[in-house]
Amino acid sequence: MSTLVLITGTGRSGTSTMSGTFDHLGLHVPGPYLGANKSNPKGFFESKWAVQCLQQITSGSGINDFDSRPEAFALAQGAVTDDLRAELREFLARESADHDQVVVKDPRSVWAQQVWREAAADAGLEIVYISMLRHPAEVVGSRTTYYAKSAGESERRSYETFNVARWVNSSIVSERETRGQRRAFVSYVDLLTDWRPVLAGLADDLGLTYDVDVAGGEASSVDEFIDPGLRRHEVTWDDLEVPEPLRSIAQAVWDDLLSLQAGHGVDAAASADLDGQAERYRALFTMAADVSHDAVETERRRLRELSEKSRVGKQAAQAASPKPARKAPPGRARRPTVEELPVGQVGGRDLLKVIAGCARRTLSRR
């Protein structure tokens, strides 16, 4: 039976490195990919098709790719259509026709784990999950460097806080939605430090095969692909300004995920604690929303006023602009006005108009 390897986890946690490693080991990673950039010089190894498919869910439900709201998962499910399910089935059937191991990497898949599972089953594939682990402080430090480097102090503090919240929510959802499935948790630091034991462990836990003898030390292009220098942000909580209650929850979630990694994807106590952390996080989020009520309402009112001013301004501009002359339909000559007609072609009531027009033209020539 063919296998679908779905690489999930939060952004900036090493998902691209994991996907690229599989590509170098002979597994099928469908392209075309998103292009490399400064934030990811080795490339994303992320299928453009998968990105566009999953963006239908995030845009259709009005959530962020890595949303912090506890209700984001439920909102995402409302955007999953029958057409999207059919597209997923067709994509997987097409990509697995000539390949027995297909790899799809996209952190947005956190909102659609079951959707992928059902599509894989319909296409005749067994699904296995890989969740990449990187400490939330490092994840947020990396995101801040590339996406909020020029922000002021208050904006940077806000960015760090809501991105830790996004990491917490996404991590909780991903673990819950893959619980009971065949899965593995992989440390990004371990992968960069010595990739061979990591990949050998994945072969054992998930039943994967490679085109080189990883455990035996056979030479592989992965040796050149993986660069320990890719870990450019060794950030700790001391480097971030994150409220202590949120930091406490994030650290507890991180500790539970490490327990799941050590347990090869299974640790009942860690999973139970993650459910408890989810309730703590929901309570904290609700309190923060309640406390910020006035600030949120003020911002909504300001945006409504700006929208109304923009609408009125457009209407005024349209009213002030001269209306373009009406053009005759293609292939038809413009119909002359009454004044332009020869006197012999005009009947009774319009005759005076024609005569007046002729008189004006005569006077203008003199």
PDB file of N, CA, C and O in Angstrom, residues 5 11 18 27 41 71 113 116 121 167 170 198 214 218 229 235 239 244 279 329 351 356:
ATOM      1  N   VAL A   5       3.037  10.870   3.391  1.00  0.00           N
ATOM      2  CA  VAL A   5       3.713  11.466   4.549  1.00  0.00           C
ATOM      3  C   VAL A   5       3.300  12.929   4.610  1.00  0.00           C
ATOM      4  O   VAL A   5       3.670  13.714   3.736  1.00  0.00           O
ATOM      5  N   GLY A  11       4.939  27.027  11.356  1.00  0.00           N
ATOM      6  CA  GLY A  11       5.928  27.591  10.447  1.00  0.00           C
ATOM      7  C   GLY A  11       7.222  27.942  11.174  1.00  0.00           C
ATOM      8  O   GLY A  11       7.229  28.202  12.384  1.00  0.00           O
ATOM      9  N   MET A  18      12.882  19.107   6.575  1.00  0.00           N
ATOM     10  CA  MET A  18      12.414  17.720   6.605  1.00  0.00           C
ATOM     11  C   MET A  18      11.945  17.287   5.227  1.00  0.00           C
ATOM     12  O   MET A  18      12.288  16.194   4.749  1.00  0.00           O
ATOM     13  N   LEU A  27      12.089   9.963  -1.916  1.00  0.00           N
ATOM     14  CA  LEU A  27      10.641  10.005  -1.785  1.00  0.00           C
ATOM     15  C   LEU A  27      10.095  11.069  -2.727  1.00  0.00           C
ATOM     16  O   LEU A  27      10.798  12.026  -3.094  1.00  0.00           O
ATOM     17  N   PRO A  41      16.882  29.898   2.310  1.00  0.00           N
ATOM     18  CA  PRO A  41      17.761  29.830   1.140  1.00  0.00           C
ATOM     19  C   PRO A  41      17.880  28.450   0.508  1.00  0.00           C
ATOM     20  O   PRO A  41      18.237  28.335  -0.660  1.00  0.00           O
ATOM     21  N   GLU A  71     -11.298  29.035  18.542  1.00  0.00           N
ATOM     22  CA  GLU A  71     -12.369  28.589  17.642  1.00  0.00           C
ATOM     23  C   GLU A  71     -11.920  28.509  16.184  1.00  0.00           C
ATOM     24  O   GLU A  71     -12.714  28.177  15.296  1.00  0.00           O
ATOM     25  N   GLN A 113      -6.218  18.023   9.171  1.00  0.00           N
ATOM     26  CA  GLN A 113      -5.602  16.704   9.316  1.00  0.00           C
ATOM     27  C   GLN A 113      -6.565  15.581   8.904  1.00  0.00           C
ATOM     28  O   GLN A 113      -6.192  14.667   8.172  1.00  0.00           O
ATOM     29  N   TRP A 116      -7.251  15.435   5.067  1.00  0.00           N
ATOM     30  CA  TRP A 116      -6.182  14.749   4.351  1.00  0.00           C
ATOM     31  C   TRP A 116      -6.261  13.242   4.577  1.00  0.00           C
ATOM     32  O   TRP A 116      -6.018  12.457   3.660  1.00  0.00           O
ATOM     33  N   ALA A 121      -7.264   7.929   2.241  1.00  0.00           N
ATOM     34  CA  ALA A 121      -7.929   6.617   2.252  1.00  0.00           C
ATOM     35  C   ALA A 121      -8.698   6.393   0.959  1.00  0.00           C
ATOM     36  O   ALA A 121      -8.657   5.301   0.377  1.00  0.00           O
ATOM     37  N   TRP A 167       1.494  29.822  18.036  1.00  0.00           N
ATOM     38  CA  TRP A 167       2.242  28.568  18.176  1.00  0.00           C
ATOM     39  C   TRP A 167       1.515  27.623  19.133  1.00  0.00           C
ATOM     40  O   TRP A 167       1.385  26.424  18.853  1.00  0.00           O
ATOM     41  N   SER A 170      -1.847  26.298  17.430  1.00  0.00           N
ATOM     42  CA  SER A 170      -1.568  25.366  16.329  1.00  0.00           C
ATOM     43  C   SER A 170      -1.007  24.046  16.846  1.00  0.00           C
ATOM     44  O   SER A 170      -1.365  22.966  16.357  1.00  0.00           O
ATOM     45  N   VAL A 198      17.937  10.318  13.010  1.00  0.00           N
ATOM     46  CA  VAL A 198      16.557  10.790  12.914  1.00  0.00           C
ATOM     47  C   VAL A 198      15.821  10.056  11.801  1.00  0.00           C
ATOM     48  O   VAL A 198      14.705   9.548  11.992  1.00  0.00           O
ATOM     49  N   VAL A 214      20.692   4.545   5.002  1.00  0.00           N
ATOM     50  CA  VAL A 214      20.918   5.633   5.947  1.00  0.00           C
ATOM     51  C   VAL A 214      21.651   5.127   7.181  1.00  0.00           C
ATOM     52  O   VAL A 214      22.640   5.712   7.620  1.00  0.00           O
ATOM     53  N   GLU A 218      25.783   5.083   4.153  1.00  0.00           N
ATOM     54  CA  GLU A 218      26.019   5.283   2.723  1.00  0.00           C
ATOM     55  C   GLU A 218      25.954   6.760   2.371  1.00  0.00           C
ATOM     56  O   GLU A 218      25.129   7.512   2.897  1.00  0.00           O
ATOM     57  N   GLY A 229      24.140  25.486  10.027  1.00  0.00           N
ATOM     58  CA  GLY A 229      24.083  26.941  10.089  1.00  0.00           C
ATOM     59  C   GLY A 229      22.701  27.499   9.790  1.00  0.00           C
ATOM     60  O   GLY A 229      22.454  28.699   9.972  1.00  0.00           O
ATOM     61  N   VAL A 235      17.117  31.522  20.293  1.00  0.00           N
ATOM     62  CA  VAL A 235      16.434  32.493  21.154  1.00  0.00           C
ATOM     63  C   VAL A 235      15.832  31.778  22.356  1.00  0.00           C
ATOM     64  O   VAL A 235      15.371  30.634  22.249  1.00  0.00           O
ATOM     65  N   ASP A 239      14.825  36.483  25.784  1.00  0.00           N
ATOM     66  CA  ASP A 239      15.007  37.415  24.658  1.00  0.00           C
ATOM     67  C   ASP A 239      13.680  37.984  24.152  1.00  0.00           C
ATOM     68  O   ASP A 239      13.683  38.836  23.261  1.00  0.00           O
ATOM     69  N   GLU A 244       3.842  36.429  31.217  1.00  0.00           N
ATOM     70  CA  GLU A 244       4.165  35.182  31.921  1.00  0.00           C
ATOM     71  C   GLU A 244       3.090  34.113  31.814  1.00  0.00           C
ATOM     72  O   GLU A 244       3.418  32.930  31.610  1.00  0.00           O
ATOM     73  N   GLU A 279      -7.455  24.074  27.746  1.00  0.00           N
ATOM     74  CA  GLU A 279      -8.447  24.779  28.554  1.00  0.00           C
ATOM     75  C   GLU A 279      -7.841  26.011  29.210  1.00  0.00           C
ATOM     76  O   GLU A 279      -8.493  27.071  29.289  1.00  0.00           O
ATOM     77  N   PRO A 329     -22.591  51.443 -31.127  1.00  0.00           N
ATOM     78  CA  PRO A 329     -22.152  50.041 -31.103  1.00  0.00           C
ATOM     79  C   PRO A 329     -21.238  49.735 -32.276  1.00  0.00           C
ATOM     80  O   PRO A 329     -21.344  50.368 -33.334  1.00  0.00           O
ATOM     81  N   LEU A 351     -38.348  71.160 -37.922  1.00  0.00           N
ATOM     82  CA  LEU A 351     -37.809  71.967 -39.014  1.00  0.00           C
ATOM     83  C   LEU A 351     -37.151  73.242 -38.501  1.00  0.00           C
ATOM     84  O   LEU A 351     -36.093  73.644 -38.987  1.00  0.00           O
ATOM     85  N   ALA A 356     -32.437  76.784 -37.510  1.00  0.00           N
ATOM     86  CA  ALA A 356     -31.637  77.533 -36.543  1.00  0.00           C
ATOM     87  C   ALA A 356     -30.204  77.049 -36.556  1.00  0.00           C
ATOM     88  O   ALA A 356     -29.254  77.827 -36.486  1.00  0.00           O
TER      89      ALA A 356
END
